[in-house]
Short mmCIF file of C-alpha atoms in Angstrom, two decimals:
data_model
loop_
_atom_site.label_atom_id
_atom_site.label_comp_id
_atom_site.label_asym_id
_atom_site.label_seq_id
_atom_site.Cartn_x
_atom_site.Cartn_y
_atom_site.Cartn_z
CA UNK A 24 114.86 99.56 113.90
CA UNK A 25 111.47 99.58 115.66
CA UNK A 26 108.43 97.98 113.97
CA UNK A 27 106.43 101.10 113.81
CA UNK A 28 109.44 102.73 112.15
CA UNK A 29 109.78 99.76 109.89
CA UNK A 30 105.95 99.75 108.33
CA UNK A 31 106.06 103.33 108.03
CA UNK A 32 108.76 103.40 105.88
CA UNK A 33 107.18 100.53 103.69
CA UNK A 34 104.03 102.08 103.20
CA UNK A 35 105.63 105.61 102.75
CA UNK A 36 107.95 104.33 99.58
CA UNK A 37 105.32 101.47 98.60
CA UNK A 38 102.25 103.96 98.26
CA UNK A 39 105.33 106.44 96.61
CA UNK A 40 105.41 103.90 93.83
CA UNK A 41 101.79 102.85 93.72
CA UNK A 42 101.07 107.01 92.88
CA UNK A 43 102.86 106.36 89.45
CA UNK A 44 101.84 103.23 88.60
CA UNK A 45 98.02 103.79 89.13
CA UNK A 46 97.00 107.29 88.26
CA UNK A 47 100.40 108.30 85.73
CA UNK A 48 100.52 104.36 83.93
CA UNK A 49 98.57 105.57 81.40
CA UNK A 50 100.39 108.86 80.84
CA UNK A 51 103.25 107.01 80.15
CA UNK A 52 101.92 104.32 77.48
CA UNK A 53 100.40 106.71 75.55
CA UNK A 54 103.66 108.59 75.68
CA UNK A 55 105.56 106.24 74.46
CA UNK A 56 103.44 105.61 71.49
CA UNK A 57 100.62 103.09 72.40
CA UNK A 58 96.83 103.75 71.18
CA UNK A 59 94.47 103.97 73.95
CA UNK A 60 92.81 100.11 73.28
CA UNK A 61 96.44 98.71 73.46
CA UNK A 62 96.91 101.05 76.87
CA UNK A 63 93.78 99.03 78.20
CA UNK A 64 95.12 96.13 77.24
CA UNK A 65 98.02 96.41 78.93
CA UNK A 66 96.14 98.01 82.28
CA UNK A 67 93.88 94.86 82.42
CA UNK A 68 96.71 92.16 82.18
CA UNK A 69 98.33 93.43 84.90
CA UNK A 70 94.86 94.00 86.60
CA UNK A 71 94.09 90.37 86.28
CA UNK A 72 97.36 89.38 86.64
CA UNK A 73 97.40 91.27 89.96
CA UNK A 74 94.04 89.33 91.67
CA UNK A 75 95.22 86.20 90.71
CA UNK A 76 98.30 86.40 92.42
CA UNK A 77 96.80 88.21 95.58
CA UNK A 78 94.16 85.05 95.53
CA UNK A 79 96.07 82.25 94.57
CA UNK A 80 100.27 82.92 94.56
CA UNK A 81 100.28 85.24 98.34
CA UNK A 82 98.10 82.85 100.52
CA UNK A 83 100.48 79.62 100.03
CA UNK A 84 103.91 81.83 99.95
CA UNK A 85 102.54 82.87 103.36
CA UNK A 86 101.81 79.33 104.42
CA UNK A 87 105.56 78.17 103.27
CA UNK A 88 107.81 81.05 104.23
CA UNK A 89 108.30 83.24 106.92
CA UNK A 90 106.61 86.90 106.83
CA UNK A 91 110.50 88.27 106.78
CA UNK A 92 111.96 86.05 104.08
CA UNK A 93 108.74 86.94 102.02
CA UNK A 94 108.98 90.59 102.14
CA UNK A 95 112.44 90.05 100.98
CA UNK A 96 111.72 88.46 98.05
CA UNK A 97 108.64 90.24 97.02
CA UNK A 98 110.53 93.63 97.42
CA UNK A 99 113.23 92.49 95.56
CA UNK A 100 112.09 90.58 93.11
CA UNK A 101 109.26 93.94 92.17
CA UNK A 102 112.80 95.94 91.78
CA UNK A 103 114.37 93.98 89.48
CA UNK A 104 111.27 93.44 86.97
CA UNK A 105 110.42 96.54 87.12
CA UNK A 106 113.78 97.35 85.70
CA UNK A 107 112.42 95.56 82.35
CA UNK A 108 110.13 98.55 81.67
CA UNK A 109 113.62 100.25 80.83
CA UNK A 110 114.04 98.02 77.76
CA UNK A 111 111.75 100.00 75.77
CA UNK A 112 109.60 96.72 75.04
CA UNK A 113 107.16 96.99 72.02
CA UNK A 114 103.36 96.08 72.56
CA UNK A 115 103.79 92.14 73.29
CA UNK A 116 106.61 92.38 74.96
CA UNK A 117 105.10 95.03 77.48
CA UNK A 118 101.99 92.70 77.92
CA UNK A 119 104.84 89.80 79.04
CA UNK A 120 106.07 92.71 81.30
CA UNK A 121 103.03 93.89 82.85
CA UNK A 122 102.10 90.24 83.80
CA UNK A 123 104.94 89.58 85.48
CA UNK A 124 104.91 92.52 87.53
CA UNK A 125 101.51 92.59 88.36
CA UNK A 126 102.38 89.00 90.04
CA UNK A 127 104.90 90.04 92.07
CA UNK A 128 104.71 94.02 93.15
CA UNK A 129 101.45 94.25 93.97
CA UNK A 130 101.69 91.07 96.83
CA UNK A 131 103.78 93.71 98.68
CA UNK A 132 100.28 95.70 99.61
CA UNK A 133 98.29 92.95 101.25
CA UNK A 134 101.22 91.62 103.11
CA UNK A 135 102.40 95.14 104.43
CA UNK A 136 98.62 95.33 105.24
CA UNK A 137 98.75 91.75 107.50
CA UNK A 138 102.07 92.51 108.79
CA UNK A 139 100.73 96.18 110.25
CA UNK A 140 97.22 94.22 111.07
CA UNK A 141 99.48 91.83 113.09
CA UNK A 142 101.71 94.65 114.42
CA UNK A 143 98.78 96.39 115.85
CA UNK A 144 96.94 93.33 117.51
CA UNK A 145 100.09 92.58 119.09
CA UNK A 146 100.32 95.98 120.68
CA UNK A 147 103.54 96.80 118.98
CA UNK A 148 102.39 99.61 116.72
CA UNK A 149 98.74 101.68 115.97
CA UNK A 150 98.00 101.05 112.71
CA UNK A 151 96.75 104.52 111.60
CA UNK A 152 99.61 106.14 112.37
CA UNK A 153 101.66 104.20 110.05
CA UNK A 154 99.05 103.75 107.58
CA UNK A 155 99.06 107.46 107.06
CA UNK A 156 102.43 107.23 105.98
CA UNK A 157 101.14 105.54 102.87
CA UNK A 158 98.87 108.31 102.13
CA UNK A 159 101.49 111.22 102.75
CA UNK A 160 104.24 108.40 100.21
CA UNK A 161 101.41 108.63 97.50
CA UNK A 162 101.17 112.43 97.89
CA UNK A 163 104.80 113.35 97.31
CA UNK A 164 104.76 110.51 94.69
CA UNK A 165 102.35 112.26 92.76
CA UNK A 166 104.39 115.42 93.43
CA UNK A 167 107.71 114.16 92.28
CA UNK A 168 105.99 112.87 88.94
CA UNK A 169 104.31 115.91 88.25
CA UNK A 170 107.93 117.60 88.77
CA UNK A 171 109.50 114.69 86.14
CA UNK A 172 107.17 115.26 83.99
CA UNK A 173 107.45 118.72 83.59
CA UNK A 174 111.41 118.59 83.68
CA UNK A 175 112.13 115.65 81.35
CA UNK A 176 108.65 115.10 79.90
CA UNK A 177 105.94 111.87 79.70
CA UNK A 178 108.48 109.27 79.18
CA UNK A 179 110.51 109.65 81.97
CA UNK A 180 107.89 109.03 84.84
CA UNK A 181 108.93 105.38 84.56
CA UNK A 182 111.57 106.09 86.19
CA UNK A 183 109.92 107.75 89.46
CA UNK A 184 108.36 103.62 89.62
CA UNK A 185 111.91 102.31 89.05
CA UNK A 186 114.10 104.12 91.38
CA UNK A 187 110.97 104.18 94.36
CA UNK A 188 111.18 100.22 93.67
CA UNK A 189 114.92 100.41 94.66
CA UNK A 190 114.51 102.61 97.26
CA UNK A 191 112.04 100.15 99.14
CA UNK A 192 114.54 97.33 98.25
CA UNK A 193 117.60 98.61 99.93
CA UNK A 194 115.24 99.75 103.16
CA UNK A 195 113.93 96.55 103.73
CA UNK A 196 117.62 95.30 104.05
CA UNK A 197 117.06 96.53 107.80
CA UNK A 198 115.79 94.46 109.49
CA UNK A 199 112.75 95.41 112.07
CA UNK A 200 112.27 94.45 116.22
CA UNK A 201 109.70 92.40 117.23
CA UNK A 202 108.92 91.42 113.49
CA UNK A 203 105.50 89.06 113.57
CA UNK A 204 107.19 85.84 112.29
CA UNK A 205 105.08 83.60 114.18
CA UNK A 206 101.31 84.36 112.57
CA UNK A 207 102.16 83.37 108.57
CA UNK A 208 99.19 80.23 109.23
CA UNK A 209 96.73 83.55 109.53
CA UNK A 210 97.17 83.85 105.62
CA UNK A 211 95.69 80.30 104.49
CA UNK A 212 92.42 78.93 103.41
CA UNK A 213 89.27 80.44 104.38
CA UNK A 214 87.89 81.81 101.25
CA UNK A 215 84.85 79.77 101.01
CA UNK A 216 83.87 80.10 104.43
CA UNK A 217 84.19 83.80 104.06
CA UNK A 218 81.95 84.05 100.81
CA UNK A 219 79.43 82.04 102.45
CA UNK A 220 78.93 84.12 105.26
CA UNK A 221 75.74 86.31 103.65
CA UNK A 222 76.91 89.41 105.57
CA UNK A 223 80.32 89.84 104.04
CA UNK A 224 80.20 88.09 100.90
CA UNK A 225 77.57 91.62 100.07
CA UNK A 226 80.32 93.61 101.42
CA UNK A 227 82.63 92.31 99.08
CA UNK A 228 80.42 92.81 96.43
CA UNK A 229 79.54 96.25 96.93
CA UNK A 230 83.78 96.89 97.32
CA UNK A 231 83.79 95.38 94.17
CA UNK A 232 81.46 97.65 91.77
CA UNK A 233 82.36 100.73 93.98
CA UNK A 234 86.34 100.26 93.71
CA UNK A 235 85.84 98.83 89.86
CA UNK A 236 84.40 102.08 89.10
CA UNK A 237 87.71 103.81 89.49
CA UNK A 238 89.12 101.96 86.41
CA UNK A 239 88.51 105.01 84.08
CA UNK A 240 89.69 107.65 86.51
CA UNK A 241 92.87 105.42 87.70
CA UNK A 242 93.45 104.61 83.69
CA UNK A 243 92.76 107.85 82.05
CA UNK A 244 92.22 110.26 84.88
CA UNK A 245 95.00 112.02 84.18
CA UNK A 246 95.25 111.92 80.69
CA UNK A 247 91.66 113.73 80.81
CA UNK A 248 92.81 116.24 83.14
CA UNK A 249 95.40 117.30 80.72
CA UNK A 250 92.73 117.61 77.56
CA UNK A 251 90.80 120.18 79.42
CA UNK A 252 94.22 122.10 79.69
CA UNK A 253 94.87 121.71 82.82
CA UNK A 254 99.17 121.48 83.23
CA UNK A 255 101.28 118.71 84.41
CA UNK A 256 101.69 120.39 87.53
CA UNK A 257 98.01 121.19 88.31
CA UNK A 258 96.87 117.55 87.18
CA UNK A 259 99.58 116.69 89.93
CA UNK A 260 97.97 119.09 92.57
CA UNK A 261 94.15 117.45 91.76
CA UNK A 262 95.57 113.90 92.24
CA UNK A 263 97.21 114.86 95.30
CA UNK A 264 93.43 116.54 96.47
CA UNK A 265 92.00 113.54 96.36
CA UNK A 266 94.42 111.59 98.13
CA UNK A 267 94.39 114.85 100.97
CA UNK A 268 90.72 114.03 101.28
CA UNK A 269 90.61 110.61 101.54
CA UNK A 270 93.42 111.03 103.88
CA UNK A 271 91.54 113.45 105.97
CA UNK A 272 88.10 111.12 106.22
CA UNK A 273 90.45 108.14 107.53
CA UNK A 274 91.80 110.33 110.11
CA UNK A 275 88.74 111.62 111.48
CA UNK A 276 86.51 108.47 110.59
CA UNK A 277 85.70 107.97 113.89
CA UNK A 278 84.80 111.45 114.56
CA UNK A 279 82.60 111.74 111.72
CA UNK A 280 81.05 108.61 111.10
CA UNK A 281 80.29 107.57 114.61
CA UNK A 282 79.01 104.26 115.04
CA UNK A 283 76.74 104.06 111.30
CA UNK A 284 76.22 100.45 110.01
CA UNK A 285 78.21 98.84 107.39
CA UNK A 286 74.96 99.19 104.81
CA UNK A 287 74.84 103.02 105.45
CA UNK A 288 78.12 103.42 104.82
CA UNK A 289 78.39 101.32 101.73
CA UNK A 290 74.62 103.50 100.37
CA UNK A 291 76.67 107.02 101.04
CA UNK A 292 79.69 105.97 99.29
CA UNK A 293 77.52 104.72 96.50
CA UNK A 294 75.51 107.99 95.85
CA UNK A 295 78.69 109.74 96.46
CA UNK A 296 80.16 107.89 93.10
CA UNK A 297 77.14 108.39 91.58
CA UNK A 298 77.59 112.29 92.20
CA UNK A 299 81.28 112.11 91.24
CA UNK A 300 81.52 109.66 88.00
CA UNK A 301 78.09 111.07 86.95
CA UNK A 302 79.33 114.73 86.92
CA UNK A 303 82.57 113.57 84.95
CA UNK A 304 80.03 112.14 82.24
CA UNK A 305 78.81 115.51 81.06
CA UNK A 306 80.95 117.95 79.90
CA UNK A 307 81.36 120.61 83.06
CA UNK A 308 83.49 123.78 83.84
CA UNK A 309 87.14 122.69 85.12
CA UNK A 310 86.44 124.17 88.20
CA UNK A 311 83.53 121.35 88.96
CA UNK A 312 85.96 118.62 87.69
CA UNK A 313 88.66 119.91 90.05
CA UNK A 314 85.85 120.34 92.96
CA UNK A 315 84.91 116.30 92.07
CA UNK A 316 88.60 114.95 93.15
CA UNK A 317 87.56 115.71 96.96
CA UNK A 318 84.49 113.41 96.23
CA UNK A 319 87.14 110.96 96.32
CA UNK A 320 87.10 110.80 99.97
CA UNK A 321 83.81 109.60 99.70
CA UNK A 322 84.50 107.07 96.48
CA UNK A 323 87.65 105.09 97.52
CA UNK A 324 88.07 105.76 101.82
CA UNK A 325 84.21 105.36 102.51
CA UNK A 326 84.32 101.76 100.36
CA UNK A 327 87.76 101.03 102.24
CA UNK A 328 85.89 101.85 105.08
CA UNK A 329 82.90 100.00 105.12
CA UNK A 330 84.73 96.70 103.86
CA UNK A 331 86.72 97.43 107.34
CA UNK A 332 84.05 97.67 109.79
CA UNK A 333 82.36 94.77 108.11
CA UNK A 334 85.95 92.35 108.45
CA UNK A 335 86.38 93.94 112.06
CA UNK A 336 82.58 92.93 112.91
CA UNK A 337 81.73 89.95 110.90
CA UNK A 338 85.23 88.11 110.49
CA UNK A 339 87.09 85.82 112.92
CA UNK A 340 90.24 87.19 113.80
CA UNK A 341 92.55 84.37 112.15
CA UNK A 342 90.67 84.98 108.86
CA UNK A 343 91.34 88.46 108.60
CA UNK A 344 94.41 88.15 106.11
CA UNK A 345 92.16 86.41 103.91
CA UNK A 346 89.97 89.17 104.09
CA UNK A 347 92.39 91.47 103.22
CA UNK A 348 93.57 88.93 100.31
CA UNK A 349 89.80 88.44 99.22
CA UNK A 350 89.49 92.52 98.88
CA UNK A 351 92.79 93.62 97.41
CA UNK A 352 92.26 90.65 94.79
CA UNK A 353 88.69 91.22 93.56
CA UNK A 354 87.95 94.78 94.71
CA UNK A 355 91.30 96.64 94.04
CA UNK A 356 92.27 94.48 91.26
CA UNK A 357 89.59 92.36 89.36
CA UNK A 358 86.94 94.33 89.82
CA UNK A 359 88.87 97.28 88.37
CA UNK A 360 90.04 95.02 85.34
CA UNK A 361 86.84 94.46 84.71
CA UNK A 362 85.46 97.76 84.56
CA UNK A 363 88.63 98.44 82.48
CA UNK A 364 88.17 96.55 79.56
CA UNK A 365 84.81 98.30 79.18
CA UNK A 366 85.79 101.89 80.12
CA UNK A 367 89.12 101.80 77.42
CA UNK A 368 87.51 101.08 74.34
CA UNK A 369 84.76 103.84 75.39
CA UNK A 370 87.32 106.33 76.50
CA UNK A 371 88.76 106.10 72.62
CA UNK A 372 84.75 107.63 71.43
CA UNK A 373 84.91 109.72 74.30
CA UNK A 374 85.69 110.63 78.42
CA UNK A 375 82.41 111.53 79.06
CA UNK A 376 80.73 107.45 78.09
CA UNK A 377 84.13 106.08 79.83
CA UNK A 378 82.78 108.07 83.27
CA UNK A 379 78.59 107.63 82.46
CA UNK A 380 79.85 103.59 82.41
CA UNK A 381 80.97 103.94 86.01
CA UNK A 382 78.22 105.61 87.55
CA UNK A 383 76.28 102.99 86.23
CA UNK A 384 78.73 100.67 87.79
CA UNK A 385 77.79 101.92 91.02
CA UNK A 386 73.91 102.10 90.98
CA UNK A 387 73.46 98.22 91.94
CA UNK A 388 75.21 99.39 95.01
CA UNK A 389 72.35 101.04 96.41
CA UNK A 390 70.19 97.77 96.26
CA UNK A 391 72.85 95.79 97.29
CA UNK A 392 73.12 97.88 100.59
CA UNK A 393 69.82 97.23 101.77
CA UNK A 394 69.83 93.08 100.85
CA UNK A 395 72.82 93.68 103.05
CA UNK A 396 71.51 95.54 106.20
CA UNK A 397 68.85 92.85 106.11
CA UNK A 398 71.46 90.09 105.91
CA UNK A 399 73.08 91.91 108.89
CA UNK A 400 70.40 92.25 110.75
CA UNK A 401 69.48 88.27 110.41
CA UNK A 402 73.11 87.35 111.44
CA UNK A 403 73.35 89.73 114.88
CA UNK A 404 76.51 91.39 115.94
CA UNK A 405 79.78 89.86 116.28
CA UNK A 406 81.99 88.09 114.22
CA UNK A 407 80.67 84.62 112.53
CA UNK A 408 81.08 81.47 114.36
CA UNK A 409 81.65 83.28 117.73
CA UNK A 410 85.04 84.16 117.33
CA UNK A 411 86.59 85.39 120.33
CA UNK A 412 85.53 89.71 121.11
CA UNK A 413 89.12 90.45 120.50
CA UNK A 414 88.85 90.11 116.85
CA UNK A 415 86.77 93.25 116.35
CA UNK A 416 90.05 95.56 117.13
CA UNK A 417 92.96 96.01 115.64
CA UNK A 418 95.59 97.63 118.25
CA UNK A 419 93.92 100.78 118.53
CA UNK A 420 91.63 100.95 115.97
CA UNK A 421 88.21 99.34 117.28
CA UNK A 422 85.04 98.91 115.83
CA UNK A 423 84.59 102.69 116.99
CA UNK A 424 86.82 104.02 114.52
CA UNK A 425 86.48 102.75 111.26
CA UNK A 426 89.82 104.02 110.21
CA UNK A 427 91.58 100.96 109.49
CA UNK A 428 92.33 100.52 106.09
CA UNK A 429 92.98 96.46 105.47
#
């Protein structure tokens, strides 16, 4: 099977999975008779339990096994834990659960994010067009959920995670061309060096407040949809409008953002979430709420894209699967733990104080921006340490188009 076939297929049933376990996860545990503090509890374990393993469990499993034999045991290893959700485990027991899960699933992300990274610098495959894949997977993940739900009911979305798990299992039993088994070094070391470096270390920072400030909507987002009376179906069709939208600004990235710096973009994504979280904290006609999911374009893609551009510009090519390590483990994961053990308990007294806490999440953002176009500005152009001109591409996508999600 060809490479580009290969990845698409991972991110297509990988991003299927990732729609129910991110924005339906809480659904479920309230369904099945958890209070909303133990639902946070349970959200942040595996949060935390996620970024630790992304930091400290991926970069040495890359360093000591091939990329192949890795996928294969992440992949199946996710499929048979995530069977243990089928036990019906009480409160403790679905702490134990989430933990061990969160260790092992969510490595599958960053490495099918290095392996298409490597893919693409190779030549092999463009990394947008199989990236999209992952998009259009979390779209008619959200769909098929929306259709379980409304067929068999809350509890029964567990099983759209459990059978997508399988299904990604028993694909990656083919086995790929032109696989990059060679570049698993790529993955080690290089953390401190990275969070030295003025220029991204503020990147990461603003990635982290402005992706942490999804915890409430990723957590509850649906939940809240539903108490405004919106139907399972409908909350299914707003999910899947953000997702369209963020979908769309990737695509035409390039197009539309031309060549703005990595502060601007990070200072427009901030007073986008401002816009978007601070809406959600006053009580508004559905219509707004539903016209706030295509603010997600601007919330989650302009963050993912402005953490991009600053790897492609201001990272050495060997260090960019740390990169992607550093951001999927603090951004997508602690960062949003963090925000979630706040947001939970406030969500209990009421929506509106869970969303009011994230836009004030996202306000340092806008300070942060401008320290950072001034660190920028003091470093010059070009990756740190001189790295060679080739590392500010990736296959296709160049510094031009800022459409590379890592």
């Amino acid at each position: 099977m060809p490479l580009r076939v290969w990845l698409s297929t991972r991110f297509f049933l990988f991003f299927l999975t990732w729609s129910s376990y991110l924005s339906y996860w809480g659904v479920w545990l309230l369904a099945s008779g958890f209070r909303a503090t133990q639902v946070t509890m349970v959200v942040t374990v595996g949060l935390v339990a996620r970024s630790l393993s992304i930091a400290f469990l991926y970069p040495p499993l890359c360093r000591l096994t091939s990329l192949r034999r890795l996928s294969r045991l992440l992949v199946w290893t996710a499929a048979g834990l995530s069977t243990l959700y089928l036990t019906d485990p009480g409160f403790w027991p679905m702490i134990a659960v989430s933990v061990l899960v969160g260790m092992a699933y969510p490595l599958l992300m960053p490495l099918s994010e290095t392996l298409a990274t490597m893919g693409a610098a190779d030549g092999h495959v463009d990394y947008g067009s199989v990236r999209y894949f992952g998009s259009a997977g979390f779209i008619v993940g959200l769909g098929i959920a929306g259709g379980i739900e409304r067929q068999f009911g809350d509890t029964a979305l567990v099983y759209v995670f459990v059978v997508g798990c399988s299904a990604m299992a028993l694909a990656d039993l083919v086995r790929p061309s032109k696989f990059p088994e060679g570049h698993t070094a790529v993955a080690g070391g290089g953390r401190r060096r990275l969070l030295r470096q003025p220029g991204y270390a503020l990147a990461l920072g603003n990635s982290v407040l402005l992706q942490g400030a999804h915890a409430a909507y990723y957590a509850f987002g649906a939940e809240y949809f539903r108490t405004l009376g919106v139907s399972s179906v409908q909350v299914s069709l707003m999910l899947a409008l953000a997702v369209a939208c963020e979908l769309l600004l990737f695509k035409y990235a390039g197009r539309l953002l031309g060549r703005r710096s990595v502060p601007v973009l990070f200072a427009a994504a901030a007073a986008i979430s401002l816009l978007r979280w601070g809406l959600l904290a006053v009580p508004v006609p559905v219509a707004v709420v539903v016209l706030t999911q295509t603010l997600h374009a601007g919330t989650f893609a302009l963050t993912h894209i402005a953490h991009a551009r600053s790897v492609q510009e201001h990272v050495p090519k060997h260090l960019w699967a740390t990169a992607h390590g550093l951001y999927a483990a603090l951004a997508i994961s602690l960062g949003v733990a963090a925000v979630t053990t706040v947001t939970g308990p406030l969500y209990a007294i009421s929506p509106h104080w869970a969303f009011l806490c994230m836009a004030a999440v996202c306000l340092p953002c806008l300070w942060l921006a401008r320290v950072q176009a001034r660190a920028f500005a003091g470093a010059g152009p070009g990756p740190m340490d001189g790295a060679e001109d080739s590392s500010r591409s990736v296959g296709a996508a160049e510094a031009s188009d800022p459409a590379v999600r890592p």
